[in-house]
Coordinates of C-alpha atoms and ligand atoms in Angstrom, one line a residue:
M1 CA 0.0 0.0 0.0
Q2 CA 1.3 3.4 -0.9
T3 CA 1.5 5.7 2.1
K4 CA 2.8 9.2 2.5
T5 CA 4.2 10.9 5.6
Y6 CA 3.2 14.4 6.2
N7 CA 5.1 16.7 8.5
T8 CA 3.1 18.5 11.1
A9 CA 3.4 20.7 14.2
P10 CA 1.5 20.0 17.4
Y11 CA -1.6 21.8 18.6
D12 CA -1.7 22.4 22.3
D13 CA -5.4 21.9 22.9
Q14 CA -6.0 18.2 22.1
K15 CA -6.8 17.0 25.6
P16 CA -9.9 14.8 25.6
G17 CA -12.7 15.7 28.0
T18 CA -15.4 13.7 29.6
S19 CA -16.1 11.9 26.4
G20 CA -13.4 12.5 23.7
L21 CA -12.2 15.6 22.0
R22 CA -14.9 18.2 21.3
K23 CA -14.2 21.4 19.5
K24 CA -15.9 23.7 17.0
V25 CA -16.0 22.3 13.4
K26 CA -13.7 25.3 12.4
V27 CA -11.1 24.1 14.9
F28 CA -11.2 20.6 13.5
Q29 CA -10.9 22.0 9.9
Q30 CA -7.5 23.7 10.7
P31 CA -4.7 22.1 8.6
G32 CA -3.6 18.8 10.2
Y33 CA -5.8 19.2 13.3
L34 CA -7.9 16.1 12.9
E35 CA -4.9 14.2 11.4
N36 CA -2.7 15.1 14.4
F37 CA -5.3 13.8 16.8
V38 CA -6.0 10.6 15.0
Q39 CA -2.2 9.9 14.5
S40 CA -1.8 10.6 18.3
V41 CA -4.5 8.0 19.0
F42 CA -2.6 5.4 16.9
N43 CA 0.8 6.5 18.4
S44 CA -0.7 5.7 21.8
L45 CA -1.7 2.1 20.8
A46 CA 0.5 -1.0 20.5
D47 CA 0.1 -4.2 18.6
F48 CA -2.8 -3.3 16.4
Q49 CA -1.1 -4.3 13.1
G50 CA -3.5 -6.3 11.0
K51 CA -6.3 -6.0 13.5
T52 CA -9.9 -4.6 13.1
L53 CA -11.1 -1.0 13.7
V54 CA -14.7 0.0 13.8
L55 CA -15.6 3.4 12.4
G56 CA -18.7 5.5 12.4
G57 CA -20.3 8.7 13.6
D58 CA -23.5 10.5 14.4
G59 CA -23.7 12.0 10.9
R60 CA -23.1 15.6 12.0
Y61 CA -21.5 18.1 9.7
F62 CA -17.9 17.1 8.9
N63 CA -18.6 13.4 9.6
R64 CA -18.3 12.5 5.9
Q65 CA -15.0 14.3 5.3
A66 CA -13.4 13.2 8.6
I67 CA -14.3 9.5 8.1
Q68 CA -12.5 9.4 4.7
I69 CA -9.3 10.9 6.2
I70 CA -9.5 8.4 9.1
I71 CA -9.9 5.4 6.8
K72 CA -6.7 6.4 5.0
M73 CA -4.9 7.0 8.2
A74 CA -6.0 3.7 9.7
A75 CA -4.9 2.0 6.5
A76 CA -1.5 3.7 6.5
N77 CA -0.9 2.9 10.2
G78 CA -1.4 -0.8 9.6
F79 CA -4.9 -1.9 10.6
G80 CA -6.0 -5.0 8.7
E81 CA -9.7 -4.5 8.6
L82 CA -12.1 -1.6 8.9
I83 CA -15.8 -2.1 9.7
I84 CA -17.7 1.0 8.8
G85 CA -21.4 1.9 9.2
R86 CA -23.1 2.7 5.9
G87 CA -23.1 6.4 5.2
G88 CA -20.3 6.7 7.9
L89 CA -23.1 6.3 10.5
L90 CA -23.1 4.4 13.7
S91 CA -24.8 5.3 17.0
T92 CA -22.4 5.2 20.0
P93 CA -24.0 2.0 21.5
A94 CA -24.1 0.3 18.1
A95 CA -20.4 1.0 17.6
S96 CA -19.7 -0.4 21.0
N97 CA -21.7 -3.5 20.1
L98 CA -19.7 -4.0 16.8
I99 CA -16.4 -3.7 18.6
R100 CA -17.4 -6.5 21.0
K101 CA -19.2 -8.7 18.5
Y102 CA -16.5 -8.7 15.9
H103 CA -13.6 -8.7 18.4
A104 CA -12.2 -5.5 17.0
F105 CA -9.1 -4.0 18.4
G106 CA -11.0 -0.7 19.0
G107 CA -13.2 1.9 17.4
I108 CA -13.3 5.5 16.5
I109 CA -16.6 7.3 17.0
L110 CA -17.2 10.7 15.4
S111 CA -19.6 12.6 17.6
A112 CA -20.1 15.6 19.9
S113 CA -23.1 13.9 21.2
H114 CA -25.7 16.3 22.5
N115 CA -23.8 19.4 21.3
P116 CA -25.3 21.2 18.3
G117 CA -23.9 20.5 14.8
G118 CA -23.3 22.4 11.6
P119 CA -20.4 24.5 10.1
D120 CA -20.3 26.8 13.1
E121 CA -21.1 24.3 15.7
D122 CA -19.4 21.3 17.3
F123 CA -17.6 18.2 16.1
G124 CA -16.0 15.5 18.2
I125 CA -14.0 12.3 18.1
K126 CA -13.4 9.6 20.6
Y127 CA -11.5 6.3 20.8
N128 CA -13.0 3.2 22.2
V129 CA -11.0 0.2 23.4
G130 CA -11.5 -3.6 22.8
N131 CA -14.2 -4.0 25.4
G132 CA -16.3 -1.6 23.4
G133 CA -16.1 1.2 26.0
P134 CA -14.5 4.7 26.0
A135 CA -10.7 4.6 26.5
P136 CA -9.7 4.9 30.2
E137 CA -8.0 8.0 31.5
K138 CA -4.6 6.4 31.4
F139 CA -5.0 6.2 27.6
T140 CA -6.4 9.6 27.1
D141 CA -3.6 11.1 29.2
A142 CA -1.0 9.3 27.0
L143 CA -2.8 10.5 23.9
Y144 CA -2.7 14.1 25.0
Q145 CA 1.0 13.8 25.7
N146 CA 1.6 12.3 22.2
S147 CA -0.5 15.1 20.7
K148 CA 2.0 17.6 22.2
I149 CA 5.1 16.1 20.5
I150 CA 3.7 14.9 17.2
T151 CA 5.9 15.7 14.2
S152 CA 4.2 13.7 11.3
Y153 CA 1.2 11.7 10.3
L154 CA 0.6 8.9 7.8
I155 CA -2.0 8.8 5.0
A156 CA -2.5 5.9 2.5
Q157 CA -2.9 7.1 -1.0
F158 CA -6.1 5.7 -2.4
D159 CA -9.4 7.2 -3.6
D160 CA -12.3 8.0 -1.2
I161 CA -14.3 4.9 -0.4
D162 CA -18.0 4.7 -1.4
L163 CA -19.7 4.5 1.9
D164 CA -23.3 4.7 0.6
N165 CA -23.6 1.0 -0.3
D166 CA -22.9 -2.1 1.7
A167 CA -19.7 -3.6 0.4
E168 CA -16.7 -5.8 1.1
L169 CA -13.5 -4.5 -0.5
E170 CA -9.9 -5.2 -0.3
I171 CA -7.1 -2.6 -0.9
D172 CA -3.6 -4.1 -0.9
G173 CA -4.5 -6.5 1.9
L174 CA -6.7 -4.1 3.9
K175 CA -10.3 -5.4 4.2
I176 CA -13.0 -2.8 4.3
R177 CA -16.6 -3.8 5.2
V178 CA -19.3 -1.2 4.8
I179 CA -22.3 -2.6 6.8
D180 CA -25.9 -1.8 7.7
P181 CA -25.5 0.4 10.9
V182 CA -28.7 -1.1 12.4
D183 CA -28.7 -4.8 11.8
D184 CA -26.4 -6.1 14.6
Y185 CA -27.8 -3.6 17.1
A186 CA -31.4 -4.6 16.3
E187 CA -30.4 -8.3 16.7
L188 CA -28.9 -7.6 20.2
M189 CA -32.0 -5.7 21.4
A190 CA -34.2 -8.7 20.4
E191 CA -32.0 -10.9 22.5
I192 CA -32.3 -8.7 25.6
F193 CA -36.0 -7.8 25.6
D194 CA -39.3 -9.7 25.1
F195 CA -40.1 -8.4 21.6
K196 CA -43.1 -10.7 21.3
L197 CA -44.8 -9.4 24.4
I198 CA -44.1 -5.7 23.5
K199 CA -45.4 -6.4 20.0
Q200 CA -48.6 -8.0 21.3
S201 CA -49.2 -5.2 23.8
I202 CA -48.8 -2.6 21.0
A203 CA -51.1 -4.6 18.7
A204 CA -53.7 -4.9 21.4
G205 CA -53.7 -1.1 21.9
L206 CA -52.4 -1.5 25.5
L207 CA -49.1 0.3 24.6
S208 CA -48.5 3.4 22.5
L209 CA -45.5 5.6 22.2
R210 CA -43.9 8.6 20.6
F211 CA -40.1 8.8 20.1
D212 CA -38.3 12.0 19.2
A213 CA -35.1 11.2 17.4
M214 CA -34.2 14.9 17.3
H215 CA -33.0 14.6 13.7
A216 CA -30.0 12.6 15.1
I217 CA -28.6 9.1 14.7
T218 CA -31.3 7.1 16.4
G219 CA -33.9 7.9 13.7
P220 CA -33.0 4.8 11.6
Y221 CA -32.6 2.6 14.6
A222 CA -35.9 3.7 16.2
K223 CA -37.8 3.4 12.9
R224 CA -36.6 -0.1 12.3
I225 CA -37.0 -1.4 15.8
L226 CA -40.0 0.5 17.2
E227 CA -42.1 0.8 14.0
N228 CA -41.0 -2.0 11.7
E229 CA -40.3 -4.8 14.2
L230 CA -42.5 -3.9 17.2
G231 CA -45.4 -2.5 15.2
A232 CA -45.7 1.0 16.7
A233 CA -47.9 3.1 14.5
P234 CA -46.2 4.8 11.6
G235 CA -45.1 8.2 12.7
S236 CA -44.6 7.1 16.3
V237 CA -40.9 8.0 15.6
F238 CA -40.6 11.6 14.6
N239 CA -37.8 13.9 13.6
A240 CA -36.4 10.6 12.3
V241 CA -34.2 11.7 9.5
P242 CA -30.6 12.4 10.7
L243 CA -29.5 15.9 9.5
E244 CA -26.0 17.3 9.6
D245 CA -27.2 20.2 11.8
F246 CA -29.9 18.3 13.6
G247 CA -32.4 20.7 12.1
G248 CA -30.7 23.6 13.9
G249 CA -31.6 22.2 17.4
H250 CA -29.6 20.9 20.3
P251 CA -29.9 17.1 20.0
D252 CA -30.2 16.8 23.8
P253 CA -33.1 14.8 25.2
N254 CA -34.5 17.0 28.0
M255 CA -37.7 18.9 28.3
V256 CA -36.0 22.1 27.2
H257 CA -34.6 20.8 23.9
A258 CA -37.1 18.0 23.2
H259 CA -40.0 20.4 23.6
E260 CA -42.1 18.9 20.9
L261 CA -42.2 15.6 22.8
T262 CA -42.9 17.4 26.0
E263 CA -45.9 19.2 24.5
I264 CA -47.3 15.9 23.3
M265 CA -46.8 14.2 26.7
F266 CA -48.4 17.0 28.6
G267 CA -51.1 17.6 26.0
D268 CA -54.4 16.0 25.1
N269 CA -54.4 12.2 24.6
P270 CA -50.7 11.5 25.2
P271 CA -49.4 8.0 24.4
V272 CA -48.3 5.7 27.2
L273 CA -44.6 6.3 26.7
G274 CA -42.7 9.3 25.4
A275 CA -39.0 9.1 24.8
A276 CA -36.2 10.9 23.1
S277 CA -32.5 10.3 22.4
D278 CA -29.5 12.5 21.7
G279 CA -27.1 13.2 18.8
D280 CA -25.2 9.9 19.1
G281 CA -27.9 7.8 20.5
D282 CA -26.5 7.1 23.9
R283 CA -28.8 9.3 26.0
N284 CA -32.5 8.8 26.7
M285 CA -35.4 10.8 28.2
I286 CA -38.4 8.9 29.5
M287 CA -41.8 10.4 29.9
G288 CA -45.3 9.1 30.6
A289 CA -48.6 10.8 30.2
N290 CA -48.2 14.1 32.2
I291 CA -45.0 13.0 33.9
F292 CA -41.2 13.3 33.3
V293 CA -39.1 10.6 34.9
T294 CA -35.8 11.9 36.1
P295 CA -32.9 9.8 34.7
S296 CA -31.9 9.1 38.3
D297 CA -35.3 7.7 39.1
S298 CA -35.4 5.8 35.8
L299 CA -32.2 4.0 36.8
A300 CA -33.6 3.2 40.2
I301 CA -36.8 1.9 38.7
M302 CA -34.9 -0.3 36.2
A303 CA -32.8 -1.7 38.9
A304 CA -35.8 -2.5 41.1
N305 CA -37.7 -4.2 38.2
A306 CA -34.8 -5.8 36.3
R307 CA -36.1 -9.3 36.8
L308 CA -39.1 -8.5 34.6
I309 CA -36.7 -8.3 31.6
P310 CA -35.6 -11.5 30.0
A311 CA -31.9 -10.7 29.9
Y312 CA -31.8 -9.8 33.6
A313 CA -34.4 -12.3 34.8
K314 CA -31.9 -14.2 36.9
G315 CA -31.1 -11.0 38.8
I316 CA -28.4 -8.4 38.5
K317 CA -24.9 -8.4 40.0
G318 CA -24.8 -4.9 41.2
V319 CA -25.4 -1.3 40.2
A320 CA -23.3 1.9 39.7
R321 CA -24.1 5.5 39.3
S322 CA -22.0 8.6 38.7
M323 CA -21.3 10.7 41.7
P324 CA -23.8 13.5 40.9
T325 CA -26.6 11.1 40.1
S326 CA -29.2 10.9 42.8
Q327 CA -29.1 8.3 45.5
A328 CA -32.4 6.7 44.4
V329 CA -30.6 3.6 43.0
D330 CA -28.6 3.2 46.2
R331 CA -31.8 2.7 48.1
V332 CA -32.9 -0.1 45.7
A333 CA -29.5 -1.7 45.9
A334 CA -29.6 -1.6 49.7
A335 CA -33.1 -3.2 49.7
L336 CA -32.1 -5.9 47.3
G337 CA -28.7 -6.5 49.0
L338 CA -26.7 -5.5 45.9
P339 CA -23.4 -3.8 45.7
C340 CA -23.7 -0.1 44.6
Y341 CA -20.7 1.9 43.3
E342 CA -20.3 5.6 43.0
T343 CA -18.0 6.6 40.1
P344 CA -16.9 9.9 38.6
T345 CA -18.9 11.5 35.7
G346 CA -18.4 9.8 32.3
W347 CA -19.1 6.3 31.0
K348 CA -15.5 5.3 30.9
F349 CA -15.5 4.7 34.7
F350 CA -18.2 1.9 34.4
G351 CA -16.1 -0.2 32.0
N352 CA -14.0 -2.0 34.6
L353 CA -16.9 -2.7 36.9
L354 CA -18.9 -4.2 34.0
D355 CA -15.9 -6.2 32.7
A356 CA -15.3 -7.6 36.2
D357 CA -19.0 -8.5 36.4
K358 CA -19.4 -6.4 39.6
I359 CA -22.4 -4.6 38.1
T360 CA -25.1 -5.2 35.5
L361 CA -26.8 -1.9 35.4
C362 CA -25.4 1.7 35.6
G363 CA -26.4 5.2 34.8
E364 CA -25.9 8.9 35.1
E365 CA -28.2 11.8 35.9
S366 CA -27.4 13.3 32.5
F367 CA -30.0 11.1 30.7
G368 CA -27.7 8.1 30.4
S369 CA -28.3 4.5 31.4
G370 CA -27.1 1.1 30.3
S371 CA -26.1 -2.4 31.1
N372 CA -23.5 -5.1 30.5
H373 CA -24.8 -5.6 26.9
V374 CA -22.4 -3.0 25.6
R375 CA -19.9 -0.6 27.2
E376 CA -21.6 2.6 26.4
K377 CA -24.8 4.1 27.7
D378 CA -27.6 3.2 25.4
G379 CA -30.6 5.4 24.6
L380 CA -32.8 3.0 22.7
W381 CA -32.0 0.2 25.1
A382 CA -33.5 2.3 27.9
V383 CA -36.6 3.0 25.8
L384 CA -37.0 -0.7 25.1
F385 CA -36.5 -1.5 28.8
W386 CA -39.4 0.8 29.7
L387 CA -41.6 -0.6 26.9
N388 CA -40.9 -4.1 28.2
L389 CA -41.6 -3.0 31.7
L390 CA -44.9 -1.3 30.7
A391 CA -45.9 -4.4 28.8
R392 CA -45.3 -6.5 31.9
K393 CA -46.8 -4.2 34.4
R394 CA -49.7 -2.8 32.4
Q395 CA -49.7 0.4 34.4
P396 CA -49.2 4.0 33.4
V397 CA -45.7 5.4 33.8
E398 CA -47.0 7.7 36.5
D399 CA -48.2 4.8 38.7
I400 CA -44.9 2.9 38.3
V401 CA -43.0 6.0 39.4
H402 CA -45.4 6.7 42.3
E403 CA -45.3 3.2 43.6
H404 CA -41.6 3.2 43.4
W405 CA -41.5 6.4 45.6
Q406 CA -43.9 4.8 48.0
T407 CA -41.6 1.8 48.5
Y408 CA -38.3 3.6 48.5
G409 CA -39.0 7.3 49.1
R410 CA -38.4 10.0 46.6
D411 CA -35.1 11.6 45.9
I412 CA -36.2 15.0 44.6
Y413 CA -33.6 16.1 42.1
C414 CA -32.5 18.7 39.6
R415 CA -29.5 20.1 37.9
H416 CA -28.8 23.7 37.1
D417 CA -26.3 24.5 34.3
Y418 CA -24.6 27.8 33.8
E419 CA -23.2 27.6 30.2
A420 CA -20.5 29.6 28.5
V421 CA -19.2 31.2 31.7
D422 CA -15.9 33.0 31.5
L423 CA -13.3 30.4 32.2
A424 CA -11.3 32.5 34.7
I425 CA -14.5 33.3 36.6
A426 CA -15.5 29.6 36.6
N427 CA -12.1 28.6 38.0
E428 CA -12.4 31.3 40.7
I429 CA -15.8 29.9 41.7
I430 CA -14.5 26.3 42.0
D431 CA -11.4 27.5 43.8
H432 CA -13.4 29.4 46.3
L433 CA -15.6 26.4 46.9
R434 CA -12.6 24.2 47.4
E435 CA -11.2 26.7 50.0
Q436 CA -14.3 26.5 52.1
L437 CA -14.5 22.7 52.3
D438 CA -12.7 22.2 55.6
S439 CA -14.8 24.8 57.4
L440 CA -18.2 23.6 56.3
P441 CA -18.9 20.4 58.3
G442 CA -21.3 21.3 61.2
K443 CA -22.4 24.5 59.6
N444 CA -26.2 25.2 59.6
W445 CA -28.7 26.8 57.2
G446 CA -32.2 26.6 58.6
A447 CA -32.9 22.8 58.9
Y448 CA -29.8 21.9 56.9
T449 CA -26.6 20.9 58.7
V450 CA -23.5 20.0 56.7
K451 CA -22.3 16.5 57.4
F452 CA -19.4 16.3 55.0
A453 CA -17.8 18.5 52.3
D454 CA -15.1 17.2 50.0
E455 CA -13.7 17.0 46.5
F456 CA -14.6 13.7 45.0
S457 CA -11.8 11.3 44.3
Y458 CA -12.3 7.8 43.0
T459 CA -10.2 4.7 43.3
D460 CA -11.2 2.1 40.8
P461 CA -11.9 -1.1 42.7
V462 CA -10.6 -3.2 39.8
D463 CA -7.3 -1.6 38.7
N464 CA -6.8 0.8 41.7
S465 CA -6.3 3.8 39.4
V466 CA -7.1 7.1 41.1
S467 CA -9.1 9.9 39.5
S468 CA -9.2 13.1 41.6
H469 CA -10.8 16.5 41.3
Q470 CA -14.1 14.9 40.2
G471 CA -16.5 17.5 41.7
I472 CA -17.2 19.3 45.0
R473 CA -19.7 17.4 47.2
I474 CA -21.5 18.9 50.1
G475 CA -23.6 16.4 52.1
F476 CA -26.2 17.3 54.8
T477 CA -27.2 15.3 57.8
D478 CA -30.6 14.5 56.3
G479 CA -29.0 12.9 53.2
S480 CA -29.5 16.0 51.0
R481 CA -26.6 16.9 48.7
I482 CA -25.3 19.8 46.6
V483 CA -22.6 19.0 44.0
F484 CA -20.6 21.4 41.9
R485 CA -18.7 20.4 38.8
M486 CA -17.2 21.9 35.7
S487 CA -18.4 20.3 32.5
G488 CA -15.8 18.4 30.4
T489 CA -17.9 18.4 27.1
G490 CA -18.6 22.1 26.4
T491 CA -16.7 24.0 23.7
I492 CA -17.3 27.7 24.7
G493 CA -15.9 29.0 28.0
A494 CA -16.8 26.9 31.0
T495 CA -20.1 25.2 31.9
L496 CA -20.8 25.0 35.6
R497 CA -23.2 22.4 36.8
I498 CA -25.0 22.4 40.2
Y499 CA -26.7 19.2 41.2
L500 CA -29.3 19.4 43.9
E501 CA -30.9 16.5 45.8
K502 CA -33.2 16.0 48.7
F503 CA -34.7 12.8 50.1
E504 CA -38.5 12.8 50.9
K505 CA -39.8 9.7 52.7
N506 CA -43.3 11.0 53.3
I507 CA -45.8 10.0 50.6
R508 CA -47.8 13.1 51.2
N509 CA -44.9 15.2 50.1
H510 CA -44.1 13.2 46.9
D511 CA -46.1 15.3 44.5
Q512 CA -44.0 18.4 44.8
D513 CA -42.4 20.5 42.1
A514 CA -38.7 19.9 42.3
Q515 CA -37.7 23.5 42.0
L516 CA -39.9 24.5 44.9
A517 CA -38.9 21.5 47.0
L518 CA -35.3 22.3 46.4
A519 CA -35.5 26.1 46.8
E520 CA -33.7 26.3 50.1
L521 CA -30.8 24.1 48.8
I522 CA -30.7 26.2 45.6
D523 CA -30.3 29.3 47.9
I524 CA -27.5 27.6 49.9
A525 CA -25.7 26.7 46.7
E526 CA -25.7 30.3 45.6
Q527 CA -24.4 31.5 49.0
L528 CA -21.6 29.0 48.9
S529 CA -20.6 29.4 45.2
R530 CA -21.8 33.0 44.3
I531 CA -22.2 31.7 40.8
K532 CA -25.0 34.2 39.9
K533 CA -23.1 37.1 41.6
L534 CA -19.8 36.4 39.9
S535 CA -21.0 35.3 36.5
G536 CA -23.6 38.1 36.3
R537 CA -26.4 35.6 35.4
T538 CA -29.8 35.9 37.0
E539 CA -30.7 32.2 36.3
P540 CA -29.3 29.0 35.0
S541 CA -29.0 28.5 31.2
V542 CA -30.7 25.1 31.5
I543 CA -32.6 23.3 34.3
T544 CA -33.0 19.6 34.0
Ligands
VG1_607 C1 -21.8 15.3 30.3 C2 -22.6 14.5 31.3 C3 -21.9 13.2 31.6 C4 -21.9 12.4 30.3 C5 -21.1 13.2 29.3 C6 -21.1 12.5 27.9 O1 -20.4 15.5 30.7 O2 -22.6 15.3 32.5 O3 -22.7 12.5 32.6 O4 -21.2 11.2 30.5 O5 -21.7 14.5 29.1 O6 -22.4 12.3 27.5 P1 -20.0 16.9 31.4 O7 -18.5 16.7 31.6 O8 -20.3 17.9 30.4 O9 -20.8 17.1 32.6 V1 -22.7 12.2 25.8 O10 -24.2 11.8 25.6 O11 -21.8 13.3 25.3 O12 -21.8 11.0 25.2
CO608 CO1 -24.4 11.2 23.7

């Protein structure tokens, strides 16, 4: 194979964040920028010659150009086989599945997930390892170091590959398979869930749904599985055609950005289930008629009912949640006698626990949940979990949630995001919080007394690696918590996140508006952080 070496100079900003490298498209379009990063990925790997790489993305603007470059770089660097989703498309969980199923060495996923797309918006790239999951911090640290000293990259000299038709090609010993992006994933879902029962329930009119694909990658997956295989009415899946700019919206499944779905679910004659997924198909929002299920509650409800799902019928090994996720799932784990792990934010921290079979289900407050079926969070999987649950329980979503609260109590929860804050101000806010930590325990605000205040540090129970500076936690004697974190996925300034949580055992207090119930904690959070004061904002950019 003819390859060419191109000289290059390093860029100093190629440090991967919570989930890969995310920058404005214009940044990625700088000469050699994408190439430097991809070569740095390969320079951080060993023993991949002749092996398989999975490639695909969420279809956002620049996906098509980027994938052709990566194909030629992977070829020049010595991979033996490339498995690529047709059109250059693969949802993140589908890519994870392909890596596992075909025993690939790893995969490259092109996505900035829930961030907007288009020529002036965001692009992203991430490397997944052989277990199908995001590369661990040890790898991303090495990759960043390599990106700072890179001097050249390699590109094979052949024409662009036709990605629009399924194909099996060979170029000088390199195999390229262009495959249907949905087939293998749909097959996996049918193995996990009771498709027959869901189909019967839909056909009998007991189950109905609307799924907002937000013009992102899950459109083709949801159409095929929900409408074609399970028989949901045509049009149940809407905004189903993936667009390079997601139709101009944020492909982020929450009530702010998936407002069309929200209006349906709070309108006249809503279906039994409402759901949405994000840009790359790993997030999910679950709604019922007139109710929004917080992702933290959704995880807890899944854990409590896992035995109703064929793949988990024999019971689950344990559960895990990211630190800022509410403690609702902890209560289920305690009641069922299951281990429960608290990890830093980001799916990469669940990989070791899943590989070691210490957990079966895991999730994050940020609309992500998943299981040991892949090593990424999985939006459509969560939707199918709920459909299966609803088919078994034959109850409205609202009743399932309320019954859950009756049994375990309710963890009233919300997150306030302050986006695009000046980085220096955001750092000052976090530093100021950090300085107060030692003096907080024992301090009172009304009924709230601080029990502990620390900066979260995680020691992985499998490989003992330590990840520090993972967010500021303030816990109160009644179990309430306030957590502060700086986002690792934003591309403009800094995004500050405040996570607020309060436990309510009393059934009579369960039907409260979260913002009202959390008002006192919201106030304490401002007193401690002075975010509004220092950033000059009067309210959060987004509340979820
Ligand atoms: C956010 C979420 C985090 C999630 C990450 C990737 O990170 O908070 O829970 O794992 O996005 O999700 P951050 O650092 O901005 O808080 V996705 O759907 O981008 O793959
Ligand atoms: Co995502």
